[in-house]
Short mmCIF file of C-alpha atoms in Angstrom, two decimals:
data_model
loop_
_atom_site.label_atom_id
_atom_site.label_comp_id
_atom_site.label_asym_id
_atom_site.label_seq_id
_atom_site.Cartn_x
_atom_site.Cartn_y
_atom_site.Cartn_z
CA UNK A 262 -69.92 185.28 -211.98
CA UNK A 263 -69.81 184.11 -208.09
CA UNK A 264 -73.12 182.45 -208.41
CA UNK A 265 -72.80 180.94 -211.70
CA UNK A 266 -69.04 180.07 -212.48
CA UNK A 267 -67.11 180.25 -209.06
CA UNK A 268 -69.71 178.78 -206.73
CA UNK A 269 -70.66 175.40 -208.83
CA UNK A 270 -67.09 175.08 -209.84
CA UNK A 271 -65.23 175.33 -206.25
CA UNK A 272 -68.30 172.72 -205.36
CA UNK A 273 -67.42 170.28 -207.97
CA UNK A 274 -63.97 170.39 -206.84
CA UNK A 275 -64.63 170.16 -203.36
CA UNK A 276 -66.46 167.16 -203.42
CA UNK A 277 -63.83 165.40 -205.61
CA UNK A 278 -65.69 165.48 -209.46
CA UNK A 279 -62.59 167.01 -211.23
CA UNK A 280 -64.22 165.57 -214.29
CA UNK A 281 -67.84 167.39 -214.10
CA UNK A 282 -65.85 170.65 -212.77
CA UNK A 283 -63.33 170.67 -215.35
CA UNK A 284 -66.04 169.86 -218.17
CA UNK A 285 -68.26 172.66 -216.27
CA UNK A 286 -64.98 175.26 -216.25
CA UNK A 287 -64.25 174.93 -220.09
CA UNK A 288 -68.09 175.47 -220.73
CA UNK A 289 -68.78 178.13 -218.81
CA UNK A 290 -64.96 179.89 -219.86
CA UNK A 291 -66.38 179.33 -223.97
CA UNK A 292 -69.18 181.29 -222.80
CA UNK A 293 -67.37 184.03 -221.33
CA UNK A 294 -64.93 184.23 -224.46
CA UNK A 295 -67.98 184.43 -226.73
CA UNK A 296 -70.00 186.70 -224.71
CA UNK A 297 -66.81 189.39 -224.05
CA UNK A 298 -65.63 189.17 -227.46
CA UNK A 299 -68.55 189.25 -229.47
CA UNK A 300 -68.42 189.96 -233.67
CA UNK A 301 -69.59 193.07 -232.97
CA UNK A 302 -66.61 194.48 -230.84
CA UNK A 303 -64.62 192.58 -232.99
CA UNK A 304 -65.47 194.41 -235.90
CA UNK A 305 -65.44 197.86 -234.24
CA UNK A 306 -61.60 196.56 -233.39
CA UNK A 307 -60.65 195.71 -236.70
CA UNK A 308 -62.34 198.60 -238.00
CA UNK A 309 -64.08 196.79 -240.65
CA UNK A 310 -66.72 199.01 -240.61
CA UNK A 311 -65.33 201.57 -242.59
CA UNK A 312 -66.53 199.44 -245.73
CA UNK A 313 -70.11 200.75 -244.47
CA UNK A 314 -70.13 204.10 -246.67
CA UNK A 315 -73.40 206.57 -246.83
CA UNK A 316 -73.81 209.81 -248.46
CA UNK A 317 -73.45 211.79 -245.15
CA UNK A 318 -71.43 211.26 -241.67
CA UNK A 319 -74.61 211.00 -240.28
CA UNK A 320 -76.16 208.02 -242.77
CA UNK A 321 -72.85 206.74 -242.20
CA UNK A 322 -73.16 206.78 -239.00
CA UNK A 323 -76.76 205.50 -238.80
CA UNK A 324 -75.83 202.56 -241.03
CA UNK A 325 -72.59 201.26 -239.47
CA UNK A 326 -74.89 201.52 -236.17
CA UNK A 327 -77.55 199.12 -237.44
CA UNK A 328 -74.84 196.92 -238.61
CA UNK A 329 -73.47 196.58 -234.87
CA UNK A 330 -76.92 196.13 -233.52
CA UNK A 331 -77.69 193.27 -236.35
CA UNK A 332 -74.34 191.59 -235.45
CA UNK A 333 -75.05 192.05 -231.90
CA UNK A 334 -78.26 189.95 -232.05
CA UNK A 335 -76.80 187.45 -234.00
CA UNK A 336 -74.21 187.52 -231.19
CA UNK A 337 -76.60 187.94 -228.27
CA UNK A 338 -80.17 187.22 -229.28
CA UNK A 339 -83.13 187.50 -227.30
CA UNK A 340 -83.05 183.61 -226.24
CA UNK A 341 -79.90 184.26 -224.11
CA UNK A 342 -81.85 185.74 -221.55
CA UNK A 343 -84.20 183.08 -221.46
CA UNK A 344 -81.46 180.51 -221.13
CA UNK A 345 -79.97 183.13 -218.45
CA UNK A 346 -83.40 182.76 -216.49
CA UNK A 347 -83.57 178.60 -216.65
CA UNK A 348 -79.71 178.10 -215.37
CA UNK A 349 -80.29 180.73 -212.78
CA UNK A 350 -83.71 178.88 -211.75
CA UNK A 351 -81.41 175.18 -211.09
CA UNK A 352 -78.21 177.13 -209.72
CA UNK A 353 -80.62 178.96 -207.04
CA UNK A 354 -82.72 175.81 -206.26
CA UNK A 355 -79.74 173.75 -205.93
CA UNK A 356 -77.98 176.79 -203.72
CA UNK A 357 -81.18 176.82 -201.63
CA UNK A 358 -81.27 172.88 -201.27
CA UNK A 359 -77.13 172.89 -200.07
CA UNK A 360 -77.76 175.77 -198.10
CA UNK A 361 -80.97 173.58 -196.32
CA UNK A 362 -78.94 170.72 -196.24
CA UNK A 363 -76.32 172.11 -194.21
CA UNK A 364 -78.71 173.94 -191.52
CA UNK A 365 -80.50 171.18 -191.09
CA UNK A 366 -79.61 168.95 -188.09
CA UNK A 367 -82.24 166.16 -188.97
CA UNK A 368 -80.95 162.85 -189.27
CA UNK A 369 -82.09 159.64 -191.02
CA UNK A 370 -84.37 158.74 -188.04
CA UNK A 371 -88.13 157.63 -188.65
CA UNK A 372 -90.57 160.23 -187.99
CA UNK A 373 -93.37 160.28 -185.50
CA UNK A 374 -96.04 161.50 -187.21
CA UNK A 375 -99.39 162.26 -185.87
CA UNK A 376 -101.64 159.05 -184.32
CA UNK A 377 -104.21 158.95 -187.04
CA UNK A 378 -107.61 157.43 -185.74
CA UNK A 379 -109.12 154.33 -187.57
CA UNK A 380 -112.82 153.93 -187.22
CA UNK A 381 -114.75 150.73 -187.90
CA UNK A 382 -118.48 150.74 -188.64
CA UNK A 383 -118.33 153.18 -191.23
CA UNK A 384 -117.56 152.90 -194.81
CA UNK A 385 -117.21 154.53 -197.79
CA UNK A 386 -118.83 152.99 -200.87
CA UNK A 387 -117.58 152.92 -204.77
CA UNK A 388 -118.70 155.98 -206.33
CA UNK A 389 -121.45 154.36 -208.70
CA UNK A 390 -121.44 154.28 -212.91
CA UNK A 391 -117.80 155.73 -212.89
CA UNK A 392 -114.51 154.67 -214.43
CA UNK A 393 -112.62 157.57 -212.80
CA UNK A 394 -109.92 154.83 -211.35
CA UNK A 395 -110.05 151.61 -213.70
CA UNK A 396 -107.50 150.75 -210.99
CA UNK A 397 -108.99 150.74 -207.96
CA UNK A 398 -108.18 146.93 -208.02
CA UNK A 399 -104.62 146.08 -209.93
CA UNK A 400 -105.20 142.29 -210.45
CA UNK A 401 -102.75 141.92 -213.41
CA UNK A 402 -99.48 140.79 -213.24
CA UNK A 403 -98.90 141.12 -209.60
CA UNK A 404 -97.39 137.87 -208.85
CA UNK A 405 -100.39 136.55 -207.30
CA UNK A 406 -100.47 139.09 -204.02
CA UNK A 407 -103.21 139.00 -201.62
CA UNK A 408 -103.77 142.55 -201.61
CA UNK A 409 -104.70 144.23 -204.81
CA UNK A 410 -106.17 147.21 -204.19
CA UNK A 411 -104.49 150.90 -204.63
CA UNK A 412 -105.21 151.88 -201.40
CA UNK A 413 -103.52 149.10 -199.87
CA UNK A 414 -100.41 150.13 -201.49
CA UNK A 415 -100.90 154.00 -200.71
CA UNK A 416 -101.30 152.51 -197.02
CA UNK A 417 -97.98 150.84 -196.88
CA UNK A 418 -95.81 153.86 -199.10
CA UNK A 419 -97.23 155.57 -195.98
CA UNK A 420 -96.51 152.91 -193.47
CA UNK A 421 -92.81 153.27 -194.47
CA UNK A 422 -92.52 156.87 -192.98
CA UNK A 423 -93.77 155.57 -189.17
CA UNK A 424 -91.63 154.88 -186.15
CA UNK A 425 -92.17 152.67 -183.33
CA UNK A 426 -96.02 153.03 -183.85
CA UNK A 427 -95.78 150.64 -187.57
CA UNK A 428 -97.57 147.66 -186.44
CA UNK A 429 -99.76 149.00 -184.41
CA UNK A 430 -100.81 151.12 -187.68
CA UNK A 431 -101.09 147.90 -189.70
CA UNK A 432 -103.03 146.37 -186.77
CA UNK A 433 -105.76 149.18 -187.68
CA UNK A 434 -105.81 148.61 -191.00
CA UNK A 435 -105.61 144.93 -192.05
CA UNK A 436 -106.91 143.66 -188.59
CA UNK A 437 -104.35 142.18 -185.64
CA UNK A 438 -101.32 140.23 -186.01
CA UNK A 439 -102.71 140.13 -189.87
CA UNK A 440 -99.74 141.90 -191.38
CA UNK A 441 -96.24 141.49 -190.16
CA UNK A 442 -93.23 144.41 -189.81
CA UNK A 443 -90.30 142.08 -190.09
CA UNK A 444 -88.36 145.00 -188.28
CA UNK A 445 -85.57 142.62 -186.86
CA UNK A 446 -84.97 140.82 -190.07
CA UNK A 447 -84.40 144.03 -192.05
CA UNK A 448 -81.90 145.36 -189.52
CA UNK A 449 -79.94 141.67 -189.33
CA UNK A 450 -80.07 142.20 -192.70
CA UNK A 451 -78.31 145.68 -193.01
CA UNK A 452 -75.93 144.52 -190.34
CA UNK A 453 -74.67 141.32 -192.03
CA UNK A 454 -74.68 143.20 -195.38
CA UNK A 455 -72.73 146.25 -194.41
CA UNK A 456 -75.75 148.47 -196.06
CA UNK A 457 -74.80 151.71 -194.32
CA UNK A 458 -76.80 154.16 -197.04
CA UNK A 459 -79.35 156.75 -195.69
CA UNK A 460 -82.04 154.39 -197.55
CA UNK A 461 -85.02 153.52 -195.34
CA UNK A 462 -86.78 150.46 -195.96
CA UNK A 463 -89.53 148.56 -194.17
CA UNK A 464 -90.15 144.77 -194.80
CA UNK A 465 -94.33 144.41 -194.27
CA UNK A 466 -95.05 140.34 -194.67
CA UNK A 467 -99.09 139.04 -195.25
CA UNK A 468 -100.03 135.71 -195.24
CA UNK A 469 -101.70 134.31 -198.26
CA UNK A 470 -104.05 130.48 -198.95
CA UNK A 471 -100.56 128.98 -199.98
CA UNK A 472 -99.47 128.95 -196.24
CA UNK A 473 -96.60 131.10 -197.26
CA UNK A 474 -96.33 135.44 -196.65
CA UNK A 475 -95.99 137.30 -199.39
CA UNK A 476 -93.18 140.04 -199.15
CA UNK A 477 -94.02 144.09 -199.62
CA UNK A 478 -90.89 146.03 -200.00
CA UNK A 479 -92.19 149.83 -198.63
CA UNK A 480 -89.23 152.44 -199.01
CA UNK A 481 -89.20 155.68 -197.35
CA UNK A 482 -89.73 159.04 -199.43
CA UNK A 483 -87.40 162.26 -198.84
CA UNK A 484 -87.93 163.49 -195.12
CA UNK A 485 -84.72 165.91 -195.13
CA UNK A 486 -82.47 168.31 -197.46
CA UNK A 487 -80.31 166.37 -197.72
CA UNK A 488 -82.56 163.12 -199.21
CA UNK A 489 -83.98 165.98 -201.24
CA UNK A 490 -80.01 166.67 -202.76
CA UNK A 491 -80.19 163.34 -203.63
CA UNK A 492 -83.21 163.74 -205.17
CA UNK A 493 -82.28 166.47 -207.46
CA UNK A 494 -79.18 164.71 -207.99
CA UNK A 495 -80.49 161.83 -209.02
CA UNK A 496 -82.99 163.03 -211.25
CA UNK A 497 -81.63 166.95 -212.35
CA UNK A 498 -80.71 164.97 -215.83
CA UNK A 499 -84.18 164.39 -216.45
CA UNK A 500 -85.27 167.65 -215.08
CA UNK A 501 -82.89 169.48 -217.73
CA UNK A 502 -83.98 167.78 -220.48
CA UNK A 503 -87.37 168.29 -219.60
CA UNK A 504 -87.31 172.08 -219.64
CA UNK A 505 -84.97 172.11 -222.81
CA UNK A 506 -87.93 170.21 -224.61
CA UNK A 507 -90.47 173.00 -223.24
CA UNK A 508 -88.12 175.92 -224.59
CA UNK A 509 -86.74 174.28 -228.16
CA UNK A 510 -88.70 174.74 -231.07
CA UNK A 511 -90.53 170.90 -231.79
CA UNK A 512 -88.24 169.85 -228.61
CA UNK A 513 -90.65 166.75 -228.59
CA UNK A 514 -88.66 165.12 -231.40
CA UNK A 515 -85.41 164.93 -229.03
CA UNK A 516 -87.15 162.85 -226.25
CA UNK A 517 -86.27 159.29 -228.18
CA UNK A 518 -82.58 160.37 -227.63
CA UNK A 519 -82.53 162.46 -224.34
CA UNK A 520 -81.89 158.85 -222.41
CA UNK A 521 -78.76 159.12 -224.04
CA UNK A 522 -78.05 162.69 -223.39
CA UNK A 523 -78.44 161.77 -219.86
CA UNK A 524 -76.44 159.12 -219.72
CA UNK A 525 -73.44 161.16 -221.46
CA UNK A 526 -73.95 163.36 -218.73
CA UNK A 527 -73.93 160.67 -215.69
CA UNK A 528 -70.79 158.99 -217.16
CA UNK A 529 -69.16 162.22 -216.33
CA UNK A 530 -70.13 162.05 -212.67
CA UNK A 531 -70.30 158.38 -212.13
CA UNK A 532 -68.01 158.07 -208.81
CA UNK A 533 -70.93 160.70 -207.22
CA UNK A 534 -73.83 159.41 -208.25
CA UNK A 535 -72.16 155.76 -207.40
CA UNK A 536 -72.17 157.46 -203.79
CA UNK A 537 -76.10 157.97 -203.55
CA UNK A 538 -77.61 155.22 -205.80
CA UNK A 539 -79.77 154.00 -202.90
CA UNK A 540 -81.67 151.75 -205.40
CA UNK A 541 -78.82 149.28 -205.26
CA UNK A 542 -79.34 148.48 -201.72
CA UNK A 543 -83.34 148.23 -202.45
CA UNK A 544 -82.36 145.92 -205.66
CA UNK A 545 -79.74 143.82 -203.38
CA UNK A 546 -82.47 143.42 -200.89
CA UNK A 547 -85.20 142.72 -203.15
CA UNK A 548 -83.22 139.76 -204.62
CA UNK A 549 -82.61 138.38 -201.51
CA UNK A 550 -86.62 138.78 -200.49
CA UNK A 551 -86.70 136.58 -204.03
CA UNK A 552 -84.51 133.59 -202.86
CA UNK A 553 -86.54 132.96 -199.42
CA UNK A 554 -89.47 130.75 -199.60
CA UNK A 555 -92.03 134.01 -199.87
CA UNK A 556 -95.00 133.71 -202.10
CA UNK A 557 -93.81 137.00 -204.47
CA UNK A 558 -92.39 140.30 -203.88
CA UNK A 559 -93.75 143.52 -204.20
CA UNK A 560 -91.97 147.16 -203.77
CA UNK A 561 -93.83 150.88 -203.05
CA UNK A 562 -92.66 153.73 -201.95
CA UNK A 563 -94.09 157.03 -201.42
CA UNK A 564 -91.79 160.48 -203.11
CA UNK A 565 -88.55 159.64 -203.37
CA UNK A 566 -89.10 156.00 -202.33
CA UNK A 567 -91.25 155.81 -205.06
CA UNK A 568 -88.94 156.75 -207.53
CA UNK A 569 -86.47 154.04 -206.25
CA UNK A 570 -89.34 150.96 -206.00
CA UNK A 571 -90.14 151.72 -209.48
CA UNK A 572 -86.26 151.66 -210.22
CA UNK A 573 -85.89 148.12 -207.61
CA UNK A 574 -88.88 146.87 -209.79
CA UNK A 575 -87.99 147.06 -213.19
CA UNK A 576 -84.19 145.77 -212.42
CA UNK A 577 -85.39 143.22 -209.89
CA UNK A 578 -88.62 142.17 -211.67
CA UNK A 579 -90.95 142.20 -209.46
CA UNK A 580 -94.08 144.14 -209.17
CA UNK A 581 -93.88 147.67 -208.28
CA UNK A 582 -96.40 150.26 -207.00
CA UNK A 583 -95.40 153.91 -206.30
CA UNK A 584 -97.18 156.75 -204.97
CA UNK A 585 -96.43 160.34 -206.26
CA UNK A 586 -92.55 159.45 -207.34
CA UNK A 587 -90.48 160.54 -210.03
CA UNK A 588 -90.70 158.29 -213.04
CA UNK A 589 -88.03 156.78 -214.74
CA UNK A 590 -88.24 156.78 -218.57
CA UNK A 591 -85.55 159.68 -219.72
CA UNK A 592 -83.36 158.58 -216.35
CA UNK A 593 -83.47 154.49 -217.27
CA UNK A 594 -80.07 154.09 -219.20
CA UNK A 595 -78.34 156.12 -216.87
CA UNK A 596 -79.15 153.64 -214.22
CA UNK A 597 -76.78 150.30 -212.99
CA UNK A 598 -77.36 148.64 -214.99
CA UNK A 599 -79.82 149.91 -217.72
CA UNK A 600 -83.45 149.85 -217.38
CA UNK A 601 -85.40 148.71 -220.50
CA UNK A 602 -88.59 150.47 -221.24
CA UNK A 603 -90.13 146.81 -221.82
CA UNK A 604 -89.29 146.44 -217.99
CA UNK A 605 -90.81 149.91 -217.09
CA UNK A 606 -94.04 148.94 -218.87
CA UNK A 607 -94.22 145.45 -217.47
CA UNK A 608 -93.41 146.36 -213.77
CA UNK A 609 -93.95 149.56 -212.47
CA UNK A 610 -97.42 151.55 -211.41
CA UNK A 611 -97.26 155.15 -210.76
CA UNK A 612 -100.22 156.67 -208.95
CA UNK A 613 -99.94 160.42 -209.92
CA UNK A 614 -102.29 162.76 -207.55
CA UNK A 615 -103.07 166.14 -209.80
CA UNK A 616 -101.24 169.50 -209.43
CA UNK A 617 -98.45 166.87 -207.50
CA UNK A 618 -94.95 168.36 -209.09
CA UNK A 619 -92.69 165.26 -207.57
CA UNK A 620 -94.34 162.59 -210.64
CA UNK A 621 -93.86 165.66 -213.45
CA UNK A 622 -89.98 164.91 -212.83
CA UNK A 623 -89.58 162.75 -216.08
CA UNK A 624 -91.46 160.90 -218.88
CA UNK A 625 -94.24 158.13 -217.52
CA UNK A 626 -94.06 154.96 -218.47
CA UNK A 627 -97.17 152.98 -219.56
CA UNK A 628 -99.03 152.24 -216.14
CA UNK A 629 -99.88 155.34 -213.97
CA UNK A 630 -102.98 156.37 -212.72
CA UNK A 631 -104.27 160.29 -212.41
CA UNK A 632 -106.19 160.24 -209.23
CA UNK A 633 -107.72 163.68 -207.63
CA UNK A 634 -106.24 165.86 -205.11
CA UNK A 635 -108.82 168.36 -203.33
CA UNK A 636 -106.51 170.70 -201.90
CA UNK A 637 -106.99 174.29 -201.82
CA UNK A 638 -105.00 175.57 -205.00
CA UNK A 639 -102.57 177.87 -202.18
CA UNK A 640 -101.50 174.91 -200.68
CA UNK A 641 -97.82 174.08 -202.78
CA UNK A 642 -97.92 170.24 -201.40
CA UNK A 643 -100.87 169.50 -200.37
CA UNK A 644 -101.28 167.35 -203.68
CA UNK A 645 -98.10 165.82 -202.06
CA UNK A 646 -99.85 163.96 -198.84
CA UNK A 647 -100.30 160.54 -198.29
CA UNK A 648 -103.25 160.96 -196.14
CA UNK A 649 -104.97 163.02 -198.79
CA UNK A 650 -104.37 160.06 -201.44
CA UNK A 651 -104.88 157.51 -198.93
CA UNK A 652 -108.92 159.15 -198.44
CA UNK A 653 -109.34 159.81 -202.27
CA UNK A 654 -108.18 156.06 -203.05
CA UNK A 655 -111.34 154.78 -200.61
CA UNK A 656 -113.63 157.86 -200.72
CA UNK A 657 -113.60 156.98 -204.83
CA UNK A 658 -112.72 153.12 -204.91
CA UNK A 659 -114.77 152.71 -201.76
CA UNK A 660 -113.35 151.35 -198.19
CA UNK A 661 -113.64 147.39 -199.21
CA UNK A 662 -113.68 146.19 -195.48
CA UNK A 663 -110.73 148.93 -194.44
CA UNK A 664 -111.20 151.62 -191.58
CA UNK A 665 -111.88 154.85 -191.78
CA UNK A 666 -109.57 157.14 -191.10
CA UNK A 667 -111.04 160.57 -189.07
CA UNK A 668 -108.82 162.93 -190.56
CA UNK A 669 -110.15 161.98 -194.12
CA UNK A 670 -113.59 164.31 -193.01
CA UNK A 671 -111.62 166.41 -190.13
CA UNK A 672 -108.44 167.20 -191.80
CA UNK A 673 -108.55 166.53 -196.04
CA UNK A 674 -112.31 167.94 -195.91
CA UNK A 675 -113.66 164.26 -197.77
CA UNK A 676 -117.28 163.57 -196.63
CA UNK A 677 -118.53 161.54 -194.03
CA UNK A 678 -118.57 158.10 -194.58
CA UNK A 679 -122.06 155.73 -194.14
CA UNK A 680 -122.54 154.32 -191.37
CA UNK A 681 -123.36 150.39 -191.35
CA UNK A 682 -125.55 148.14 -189.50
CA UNK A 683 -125.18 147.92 -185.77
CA UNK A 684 -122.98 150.79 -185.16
CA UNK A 685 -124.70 153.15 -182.86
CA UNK A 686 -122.64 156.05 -182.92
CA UNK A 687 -122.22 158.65 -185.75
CA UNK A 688 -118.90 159.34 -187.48
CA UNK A 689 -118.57 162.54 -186.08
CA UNK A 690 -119.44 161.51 -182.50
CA UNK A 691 -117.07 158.71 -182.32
CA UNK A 692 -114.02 160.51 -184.20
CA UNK A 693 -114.89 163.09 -181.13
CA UNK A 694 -114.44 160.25 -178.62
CA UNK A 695 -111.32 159.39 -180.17
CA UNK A 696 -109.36 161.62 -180.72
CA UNK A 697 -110.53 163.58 -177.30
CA UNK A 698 -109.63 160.14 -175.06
CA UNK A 699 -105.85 160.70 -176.88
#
């Protein structure tokens, strides 16, 4: 009763959804009526079970007892406790994700992750007679950008994550002063806009033969509890439908409608998800990318900032290319304003690493791409890293002209890469050098 009635109801009013709470109350009180006064105490009440007769007390007894347990079923069949199981599974993650949330002191600040170490000289090349990744070059539809290949795009939904050490990162990989992080125009932005949200967005700019940059959007994934609340919050519609389709008998034939199911449910709670619709922000900025004289716009995003570029993309129409987020097919009319699946289709890209849970969070739209994840089955995220999808994208695609990074061979355990004319060193050796001399 505490975990499932009085703690998600006090909640609900706490944060100020009387609707949700109330709706949640009068749910959870129809329960309790029907579970406490089930037909079969009700009968034993009335005492309608005298009308069971036998030929002895103890046939009578033995008869009136199977009626009770038939009734019973009826009343309290063996699904309840499956149903009991998938609430309790959301009320405990979403008790262990508050309880996170509050503990944690993190704030909204860009993390410092490891220096990785770029090596030149060395390459990998495309893995020969294959069509593991048809995609290892997206040349449709992308507004004419100068970079079209996946890794590029893993690169910058992993740029979006770095600190003060961003340019020098996209110094490494694109060569110097090649691609821009407009670091001061996205902050004059947020100022002059009033965009206060815990969103974090970088603006990379790369020059193309028109003379003019073209504009990549990268938004940051979930770094704290409380990103992942918003997560969860964002996208718990979805992931309830989704295990009501895995536990209903043909539950497949409900997906055309679950959209709408979802966005029944949203209505309820609109003020609070109004409160952490960070794609708004990402839209508002992406429009105003679109009326500067920039060759196109693109949006990625790595996690969570996946999900919202694919969201910025389909409203804002430009192209979008996430890595490992949660897709937006059963979530899209619950959105402001609506997302068509025509707009899905025509402008989002979902690059789905294997045995990665974040992308099984809804329905896929048409363009994804399954890539590989070598990461020791134990390891819960490992499928998860940007690194790790950053070395399959140019262990499989090959480099193309890109660095190397070390910790593809020393950390994600990818093969060493060839080593090409004039470089004197081996891979090995000079990752040694490296990463020893910082």
């Amino acid at each position: 009763i505490s975990l499932l009635f009085l703690w998600p109801t006090v909640s609900l009013f706490a944060v100020g959804n009387w609707p949700l709470a109330i709706l949640y109350g009068g749910i959870i009180g129809l329960t309790a009526f029907r579970y406490y006064f089930s037909p079969a105490a009700a009968m034993e009440e009335i005492g309608s079970m005298d009308l069971v007769d036998g030929k002895t007390e103890r046939e009578i007894w033995q008869n009136q007892s199977r009626l009770n347990e038939i009734v019973g079923n009826i009343s309290r069949g063996k699904s309840r406790g499956a149903w009991v199981s998938v609430i309790s599974f959301f009320a405990f993650c979403f008790l262990a994700l508050f309880a996170g949330a509050v503990g944690d002191n993190s704030t909204t600040a860009e993390i410092e992750d490891p220096t990785y170490h770029y090596m030149q000289g060395y390459e990998y090349l495309p893995v020969e007679n294959s069509l593991r990744y048809p995609t290892c070059h997206m040349t449709s539809d992308l507004q004419e950008s100068p970079l079209t290949a996946m890794a590029d795009y893993i690169f910058l939904a992993r740029v979006a994550y770095r600190g003060n050490v961003t340019q020098s990162e996209l110094d490494n990989w694109f060569g110097q002063e090649v691609a821009v992080n407009q670091e001061e125009l996205v902050s004059v932005y947020r100022e002059e806009n009033n965009v206060d949200s815990a969103v974090v967005f970088k603006l990379i700019t790369y020059p193309t033969e028109t003379g003019k940059d073209f504009a990549y959007l990268a938004i940051r994934g979930t770094t704290n509890q409380w990103e992942a609340l918003t997560d969860a919050q964002l996208w718990s519609g979805a992931m309830l439908m989704q295990s009501l389709r895995e536990f209903l008998p043909f539950g497949s034939i409900w997906t055309p409608v679950m959209s709408l199911f979802i966005d029944a449910a949203v209505s309820v709670e609109s003020s609070s998800i109004e409160e952490i619709s960070f794609y708004k922000d990402t839209v508002q900025f992406t429009d105003y990318l679109k009326g500067h004289n920039y060759a196109g716009v693109a949006v990625t995003g790595h996690s969570l900032g996946g999900g919202l570029s694919m969201i910025t993309g389909a409203q804002a129409h430009v192209p979008s290319v996430a890595l490992s987020g949660p897709n937006t097919v059963l979530t899209r009319k619950s959105l402001d304003p609506p997302i068509s699946m025509e707009e899905l289709d025509r402008y989002t890209f979902n690059i789905i690493p294997a045995r990665d849970v974040v992308p099984m969070i809804d329905d896929t739209a048409q363009n994804y791409q399954k890539i590989r994840c070598n990461a020791d089955f134990t390891d819960v995220i490992g499928c998860h890293d940007t690194t790790r999808a950053l070395c399959e994208a140019i262990y499989t695609c090959g480099s193309a002209g890109r660095p190397v990074p070390c910790e593809c061979v020393t950390q994600m355990g990818f093969p060493h890469p060839e080593q090409m004319e004039g470089t004197e060193l081996t891979f090995a050796e000079a990752c040694n050098i490296t990463t020893t001399a910082n």
